[in-house]
């Protein structure tokens, strides 16, 4: 089975590595592995009865796929996904209020959902607007006749705008899943959304944000990547409340048959020498793809990706300390990486806890099936 055709629908169990981050005088992290007992669910519990069994939280007759989750400052959890219960994939969302999973407005997780276009709507990305806790979702939709990136927000009472808003609004197709963050400005929390789209020649990475007087605009009209060959699957992260915003992606410009991981600031600057050219921050002889980026409040960057340099796909990770890119523990971006097992380890997702400790999750077929 091709790795590109294996996608999670309901996450029942997942392999998890914890990179324990310890600050030193040079702020250099170290890495250890924590043993996890999957048979005992590793101490994980359901969020509401049946949330990870039976019909899950979607619990409908259709196919529910590509979940995205966010948690607001009040510890409310929001999960969005695409669902074909209506006959065609639409964007659904539920909120956990501490007692049960509930819809947010009429039919937010039934019928046409919040997209309600009647055309294919896929791969939602959630971000929470600070202070007001508005819940905003970007996704890919074919309502215009070809794929574009669309956006809606929940203001506490309704989903707005009433009509879905086309952010990409270009001649090419938005062929990757969007990624979104919000600034923490008390006066004007500002969203940034990234995606890849054809410029007529190849796929480029774009980033859009909003001017509160004139609306959405693309920051680099020629593309943040703006290079030869295809750029795919962006992941976005921001430093602190108002800090620099970065985008990581995989790129075929160095070798059209083997991707590398590239990263730039949204203003176009590289993050260290050749971070978005030649071998990028991965710089391996294998295929490097599916970048996942997270950023600490003090400006440290963590990028994880899948890489087949070792023969099978392993999870690699690198860390930017403000001065250079380095491994996060010996061998984290070479050989067997942090996964280091006989199967294919795919689609990593990296996040930081409040202490700055990075956690990385992925799915893996080392057991004989994908977990």
Short mmCIF file of C-alpha atoms in Angstrom, two decimals:
data_model
loop_
_atom_site.label_atom_id
_atom_site.label_comp_id
_atom_site.label_asym_id
_atom_site.label_seq_id
_atom_site.Cartn_x
_atom_site.Cartn_y
_atom_site.Cartn_z
CA UNK A 1 0.00 0.00 0.00
CA UNK A 2 1.40 3.39 -0.96
CA UNK A 3 2.19 5.60 2.02
CA UNK A 4 0.45 8.52 0.33
CA UNK A 5 -2.86 6.64 0.34
CA UNK A 6 -2.87 5.74 4.02
CA UNK A 7 -4.71 8.35 6.08
CA UNK A 8 -6.04 8.30 9.65
CA UNK A 9 -9.82 8.41 10.09
CA UNK A 10 -10.18 7.86 13.84
CA UNK A 11 -7.01 7.88 15.90
CA UNK A 12 -7.31 4.94 18.31
CA UNK A 13 -3.67 4.52 19.18
CA UNK A 14 -0.57 6.30 18.09
CA UNK A 15 3.13 5.91 18.55
CA UNK A 16 4.57 8.74 20.54
CA UNK A 17 8.08 9.88 21.22
CA UNK A 18 8.76 12.50 23.86
CA UNK A 19 11.83 14.59 23.29
CA UNK A 20 12.59 15.84 26.79
CA UNK A 21 13.91 19.34 26.48
CA UNK A 22 16.40 20.47 29.09
CA UNK A 23 17.78 23.99 29.03
CA UNK A 24 21.50 24.46 29.42
CA UNK A 25 23.62 27.58 29.29
CA UNK A 26 23.67 27.21 25.51
CA UNK A 27 19.96 26.25 25.39
CA UNK A 28 20.91 22.97 23.77
CA UNK A 29 18.22 20.27 24.18
CA UNK A 30 18.74 16.58 24.83
CA UNK A 31 16.51 13.71 23.80
CA UNK A 32 15.28 10.58 25.57
CA UNK A 33 12.65 7.98 24.76
CA UNK A 34 9.74 7.22 27.07
CA UNK A 35 8.46 3.67 27.00
CA UNK A 36 4.75 3.47 26.24
CA UNK A 37 2.46 0.54 26.95
CA UNK A 38 0.07 0.59 24.00
CA UNK A 39 -1.99 -2.33 25.32
CA UNK A 40 -2.92 -0.27 28.37
CA UNK A 41 -3.62 2.79 26.18
CA UNK A 42 -0.56 4.38 27.79
CA UNK A 43 -2.74 6.03 30.41
CA UNK A 44 -4.81 7.83 27.77
CA UNK A 45 -8.55 8.00 28.35
CA UNK A 46 -11.56 8.85 26.21
CA UNK A 47 -12.95 12.40 26.20
CA UNK A 48 -16.56 11.47 26.73
CA UNK A 49 -17.93 7.94 26.51
CA UNK A 50 -17.11 6.36 23.14
CA UNK A 51 -14.91 9.19 21.87
CA UNK A 52 -12.25 6.68 20.73
CA UNK A 53 -14.37 3.57 20.23
CA UNK A 54 -17.43 2.52 18.27
CA UNK A 55 -18.64 5.48 16.23
CA UNK A 56 -16.26 7.92 17.91
CA UNK A 57 -17.32 11.55 18.22
CA UNK A 58 -18.54 11.74 14.61
CA UNK A 59 -20.77 8.64 14.98
CA UNK A 60 -22.59 8.90 11.66
CA UNK A 61 -23.17 6.81 8.56
CA UNK A 62 -20.56 8.56 6.43
CA UNK A 63 -16.78 8.50 6.19
CA UNK A 64 -15.16 10.88 8.67
CA UNK A 65 -11.54 11.80 7.93
CA UNK A 66 -8.69 14.30 8.42
CA UNK A 67 -9.38 15.50 11.98
CA UNK A 68 -7.95 18.79 13.23
CA UNK A 69 -8.09 19.88 16.87
CA UNK A 70 -7.55 23.02 18.96
CA UNK A 71 -8.10 23.92 22.62
CA UNK A 72 -9.03 27.44 23.76
CA UNK A 73 -7.98 29.33 26.89
CA UNK A 74 -10.99 27.93 28.76
CA UNK A 75 -9.96 24.32 28.01
CA UNK A 76 -12.79 23.79 25.52
CA UNK A 77 -11.69 21.31 22.85
CA UNK A 78 -12.75 21.68 19.20
CA UNK A 79 -12.45 18.93 16.59
CA UNK A 80 -13.14 19.49 12.90
CA UNK A 81 -13.02 16.97 10.04
CA UNK A 82 -14.36 16.34 6.56
CA UNK A 83 -17.38 14.04 6.35
CA UNK A 84 -19.32 12.58 3.43
CA UNK A 85 -22.54 11.77 5.34
CA UNK A 86 -24.43 14.25 3.15
CA UNK A 87 -23.25 12.47 -0.01
CA UNK A 88 -20.19 14.67 -0.58
CA UNK A 89 -17.42 15.65 1.83
CA UNK A 90 -18.27 18.74 3.88
CA UNK A 91 -16.57 20.36 6.88
CA UNK A 92 -17.94 19.33 10.28
CA UNK A 93 -17.02 20.52 13.77
CA UNK A 94 -17.92 19.60 17.35
CA UNK A 95 -17.03 21.22 20.67
CA UNK A 96 -16.32 19.44 23.97
CA UNK A 97 -17.89 21.55 26.72
CA UNK A 98 -16.58 19.47 29.61
CA UNK A 99 -19.59 17.17 29.62
CA UNK A 100 -20.44 16.24 26.04
CA UNK A 101 -19.59 16.84 22.39
CA UNK A 102 -21.98 19.41 20.91
CA UNK A 103 -22.61 21.18 17.63
CA UNK A 104 -21.71 24.86 17.23
CA UNK A 105 -24.75 26.32 15.59
CA UNK A 106 -27.25 24.53 13.38
CA UNK A 107 -25.85 21.45 11.59
CA UNK A 108 -22.19 22.13 12.36
CA UNK A 109 -21.65 18.33 12.38
CA UNK A 110 -24.53 17.13 10.21
CA UNK A 111 -26.08 17.76 6.77
CA UNK A 112 -23.88 20.33 4.94
CA UNK A 113 -21.82 21.25 8.00
CA UNK A 114 -20.23 24.69 8.16
CA UNK A 115 -19.02 24.58 4.54
CA UNK A 116 -22.39 23.58 3.05
CA UNK A 117 -21.20 24.08 -0.52
CA UNK A 118 -22.54 20.90 -2.07
CA UNK A 119 -19.07 20.40 -3.54
CA UNK A 120 -16.10 18.54 -2.10
CA UNK A 121 -14.69 20.22 1.04
CA UNK A 122 -11.58 18.67 2.60
CA UNK A 123 -8.86 18.88 5.26
CA UNK A 124 -9.86 21.55 7.79
CA UNK A 125 -7.26 23.41 9.87
CA UNK A 126 -8.39 25.03 13.15
CA UNK A 127 -6.95 28.07 14.92
CA UNK A 128 -8.34 29.81 18.00
CA UNK A 129 -8.47 33.61 17.98
CA UNK A 130 -7.04 34.80 21.32
CA UNK A 131 -9.04 36.83 23.83
CA UNK A 132 -12.41 36.33 22.12
CA UNK A 133 -11.78 32.59 21.58
CA UNK A 134 -13.27 32.80 18.09
CA UNK A 135 -12.84 29.44 16.35
CA UNK A 136 -11.59 29.79 12.78
CA UNK A 137 -11.31 27.06 10.17
CA UNK A 138 -9.55 27.00 6.80
CA UNK A 139 -10.09 24.19 4.30
CA UNK A 140 -9.83 23.21 0.64
CA UNK A 141 -13.03 23.41 -1.44
CA UNK A 142 -14.04 22.74 -5.05
CA UNK A 143 -17.16 24.97 -5.11
CA UNK A 144 -15.56 27.31 -7.67
CA UNK A 145 -14.90 24.40 -10.03
CA UNK A 146 -11.32 23.87 -8.86
CA UNK A 147 -9.64 23.66 -5.47
CA UNK A 148 -9.25 26.87 -3.47
CA UNK A 149 -8.60 27.70 0.18
CA UNK A 150 -11.63 28.92 2.15
CA UNK A 151 -12.19 30.29 5.66
CA UNK A 152 -14.92 30.77 8.27
CA UNK A 153 -15.04 31.81 11.95
CA UNK A 154 -17.39 31.11 14.86
CA UNK A 155 -18.03 34.35 16.78
CA UNK A 156 -19.84 32.73 19.67
CA UNK A 157 -23.25 32.83 18.01
CA UNK A 158 -22.87 32.26 14.28
CA UNK A 159 -20.45 31.18 11.58
CA UNK A 160 -19.27 34.14 9.51
CA UNK A 161 -19.01 35.34 6.88
CA UNK A 162 -22.40 33.95 5.82
CA UNK A 163 -20.87 32.90 2.51
CA UNK A 164 -17.57 31.04 2.60
CA UNK A 165 -14.59 33.29 1.86
CA UNK A 166 -12.11 32.32 -0.87
CA UNK A 167 -8.67 33.31 0.45
CA UNK A 168 -6.48 31.89 -2.31
CA UNK A 169 -8.67 33.21 -5.15
CA UNK A 170 -6.13 32.50 -7.89
CA UNK A 171 -6.19 30.69 -11.21
CA UNK A 172 -4.24 27.68 -9.93
CA UNK A 173 -5.53 24.93 -7.67
CA UNK A 174 -4.83 24.78 -3.92
CA UNK A 175 -3.61 21.20 -3.78
CA UNK A 176 -2.28 20.91 -0.22
CA UNK A 177 -3.90 21.15 3.17
CA UNK A 178 -3.85 24.60 4.73
CA UNK A 179 -2.10 25.51 7.98
CA UNK A 180 -3.12 28.47 10.19
CA UNK A 181 -1.99 30.47 13.24
CA UNK A 182 -3.20 33.62 15.04
CA UNK A 183 -1.28 36.52 16.57
CA UNK A 184 -2.15 37.35 20.17
CA UNK A 185 -2.70 41.08 19.66
CA UNK A 186 -5.37 42.27 22.16
CA UNK A 187 -6.71 44.85 19.69
CA UNK A 188 -6.53 42.95 16.40
CA UNK A 189 -5.71 39.22 16.62
CA UNK A 190 -4.55 38.43 13.10
CA UNK A 191 -4.75 35.11 11.25
CA UNK A 192 -2.07 33.79 8.90
CA UNK A 193 -2.98 30.96 6.53
CA UNK A 194 -0.60 29.06 4.25
CA UNK A 195 -1.16 26.59 1.42
CA UNK A 196 0.46 25.49 -1.85
CA UNK A 197 -0.99 26.31 -5.25
CA UNK A 198 0.02 26.18 -8.90
CA UNK A 199 1.31 29.43 -10.40
CA UNK A 200 0.85 28.00 -13.89
CA UNK A 201 4.29 26.40 -13.95
CA UNK A 202 4.71 24.55 -10.66
CA UNK A 203 3.40 24.42 -7.09
CA UNK A 204 4.40 27.35 -4.85
CA UNK A 205 3.84 28.14 -1.16
CA UNK A 206 1.56 31.10 -0.38
CA UNK A 207 0.75 32.92 2.86
CA UNK A 208 -2.24 35.22 3.38
CA UNK A 209 -3.29 37.48 6.22
CA UNK A 210 -6.01 40.06 6.71
CA UNK A 211 -6.11 43.85 6.58
CA UNK A 212 -9.06 44.80 8.75
CA UNK A 213 -9.98 47.62 6.38
CA UNK A 214 -9.56 45.97 2.99
CA UNK A 215 -9.70 42.21 3.63
CA UNK A 216 -7.40 39.26 2.89
CA UNK A 217 -4.20 39.66 0.90
CA UNK A 218 -1.28 37.40 -0.07
CA UNK A 219 1.97 38.51 1.57
CA UNK A 220 4.31 37.37 -1.21
CA UNK A 221 2.23 37.47 -4.43
CA UNK A 222 4.85 35.47 -6.35
CA UNK A 223 4.90 32.84 -3.60
CA UNK A 224 6.94 32.47 -0.43
CA UNK A 225 8.85 29.59 -2.05
CA UNK A 226 9.17 31.27 -5.49
CA UNK A 227 11.52 28.71 -7.03
CA UNK A 228 11.68 26.09 -9.74
CA UNK A 229 9.87 22.75 -9.37
CA UNK A 230 7.18 21.95 -6.83
CA UNK A 231 6.79 23.13 -3.22
CA UNK A 232 4.31 21.20 -1.07
CA UNK A 233 2.60 20.78 2.31
CA UNK A 234 3.37 23.94 4.31
CA UNK A 235 3.30 24.11 8.10
CA UNK A 236 3.18 27.50 9.87
CA UNK A 237 4.31 28.67 13.32
CA UNK A 238 4.70 31.97 15.18
CA UNK A 239 7.02 33.22 17.92
CA UNK A 240 5.17 34.35 21.04
CA UNK A 241 2.35 36.88 20.84
CA UNK A 242 3.43 39.08 17.94
CA UNK A 243 6.72 37.59 16.84
CA UNK A 244 8.03 36.45 13.47
CA UNK A 245 5.98 33.89 11.58
CA UNK A 246 7.66 30.97 9.82
CA UNK A 247 6.61 28.42 7.22
CA UNK A 248 8.24 25.02 6.60
CA UNK A 249 7.47 22.79 3.60
CA UNK A 250 9.00 20.11 1.39
CA UNK A 251 10.49 21.23 -1.90
CA UNK A 252 11.71 19.59 -5.12
CA UNK A 253 13.82 22.52 -6.38
CA UNK A 254 17.15 20.93 -5.50
CA UNK A 255 16.16 17.60 -7.07
CA UNK A 256 12.79 17.12 -8.76
CA UNK A 257 12.86 13.43 -7.78
CA UNK A 258 13.80 13.90 -4.10
CA UNK A 259 12.32 16.56 -1.82
CA UNK A 260 14.10 18.49 0.93
CA UNK A 261 12.66 20.46 3.88
CA UNK A 262 12.76 24.24 3.41
CA UNK A 263 11.81 27.04 5.81
CA UNK A 264 11.44 30.82 5.56
CA UNK A 265 10.12 33.73 7.57
CA UNK A 266 6.90 34.99 5.94
CA UNK A 267 8.78 38.14 4.88
CA UNK A 268 10.89 35.88 2.65
CA UNK A 269 14.08 35.64 4.74
CA UNK A 270 15.84 32.32 5.15
CA UNK A 271 16.38 30.94 8.66
CA UNK A 272 20.09 30.29 8.58
CA UNK A 273 22.23 29.56 5.53
CA UNK A 274 20.42 27.68 2.71
CA UNK A 275 17.31 27.00 4.80
CA UNK A 276 15.20 27.44 1.65
CA UNK A 277 17.66 26.47 -1.08
CA UNK A 278 19.94 23.59 -2.10
CA UNK A 279 19.52 20.85 0.57
CA UNK A 280 17.52 23.00 2.98
CA UNK A 281 17.49 22.05 6.67
CA UNK A 282 17.07 18.32 5.93
CA UNK A 283 19.91 17.94 3.39
CA UNK A 284 19.68 14.15 3.15
CA UNK A 285 20.11 11.79 0.17
CA UNK A 286 16.57 10.49 0.70
CA UNK A 287 13.05 11.82 0.24
CA UNK A 288 12.19 14.36 2.98
CA UNK A 289 8.51 15.33 3.21
CA UNK A 290 5.50 16.12 5.43
CA UNK A 291 7.15 18.86 7.50
CA UNK A 292 5.60 19.81 10.84
CA UNK A 293 6.71 23.06 12.52
CA UNK A 294 6.27 24.42 16.02
CA UNK A 295 7.84 27.53 17.56
CA UNK A 296 8.62 28.37 21.19
CA UNK A 297 7.90 31.74 22.77
CA UNK A 298 11.63 32.52 22.88
CA UNK A 299 12.10 31.94 19.16
CA UNK A 300 13.34 28.36 18.98
CA UNK A 301 12.04 26.37 16.00
CA UNK A 302 11.37 22.62 15.88
CA UNK A 303 10.75 20.88 12.55
CA UNK A 304 9.88 17.18 12.19
CA UNK A 305 9.46 15.29 8.91
CA UNK A 306 9.39 11.82 7.36
CA UNK A 307 12.55 10.68 5.56
CA UNK A 308 13.49 7.47 3.71
CA UNK A 309 17.28 7.92 3.79
CA UNK A 310 17.49 4.83 5.99
CA UNK A 311 15.64 2.67 3.41
CA UNK A 312 12.25 2.86 5.09
CA UNK A 313 10.54 6.05 6.23
CA UNK A 314 11.70 7.29 9.64
CA UNK A 315 10.84 10.43 11.63
CA UNK A 316 13.56 13.08 11.66
CA UNK A 317 13.66 16.31 13.66
CA UNK A 318 15.89 19.38 13.76
CA UNK A 319 16.00 22.39 16.09
CA UNK A 320 16.87 26.07 15.46
CA UNK A 321 18.31 27.72 18.58
CA UNK A 322 18.49 31.20 17.08
CA UNK A 323 21.93 30.65 15.57
CA UNK A 324 22.05 27.28 13.84
CA UNK A 325 20.09 24.17 12.91
CA UNK A 326 21.12 21.07 14.84
CA UNK A 327 19.89 17.60 15.70
CA UNK A 328 17.66 17.28 18.76
CA UNK A 329 19.82 14.61 20.34
CA UNK A 330 22.38 12.49 18.49
CA UNK A 331 20.93 10.92 15.34
CA UNK A 332 17.57 12.74 15.40
CA UNK A 333 17.96 13.69 11.72
CA UNK A 334 20.02 10.80 10.35
CA UNK A 335 19.96 7.01 10.23
CA UNK A 336 16.88 5.72 12.04
CA UNK A 337 15.95 9.15 13.35
CA UNK A 338 13.79 9.27 16.47
CA UNK A 339 11.44 6.49 15.28
CA UNK A 340 14.21 3.99 14.39
CA UNK A 341 12.04 0.95 13.71
CA UNK A 342 11.57 -1.57 10.87
CA UNK A 343 8.35 -0.09 9.48
CA UNK A 344 7.38 3.13 7.75
CA UNK A 345 6.91 6.04 10.17
CA UNK A 346 4.79 8.76 8.56
CA UNK A 347 3.10 12.16 8.92
CA UNK A 348 4.73 13.52 12.09
CA UNK A 349 3.09 16.24 14.18
CA UNK A 350 5.17 18.23 16.65
CA UNK A 351 3.94 20.35 19.56
CA UNK A 352 5.42 21.98 22.68
CA UNK A 353 4.15 21.76 26.23
CA UNK A 354 4.15 24.90 28.48
CA UNK A 355 7.72 24.11 29.55
CA UNK A 356 8.99 24.00 25.97
CA UNK A 357 9.25 20.21 25.82
CA UNK A 358 8.68 18.98 22.24
CA UNK A 359 6.33 16.03 21.65
CA UNK A 360 6.14 14.23 18.30
CA UNK A 361 3.39 11.86 17.16
CA UNK A 362 3.11 9.90 13.91
CA UNK A 363 1.53 6.79 12.44
CA UNK A 364 3.55 3.65 11.79
CA UNK A 365 3.23 0.16 10.28
CA UNK A 366 5.99 -1.56 12.27
CA UNK A 367 3.37 -3.77 13.96
CA UNK A 368 2.13 -5.04 10.59
CA UNK A 369 -0.71 -2.55 10.22
CA UNK A 370 -0.80 1.22 10.60
CA UNK A 371 -1.03 2.43 14.19
#
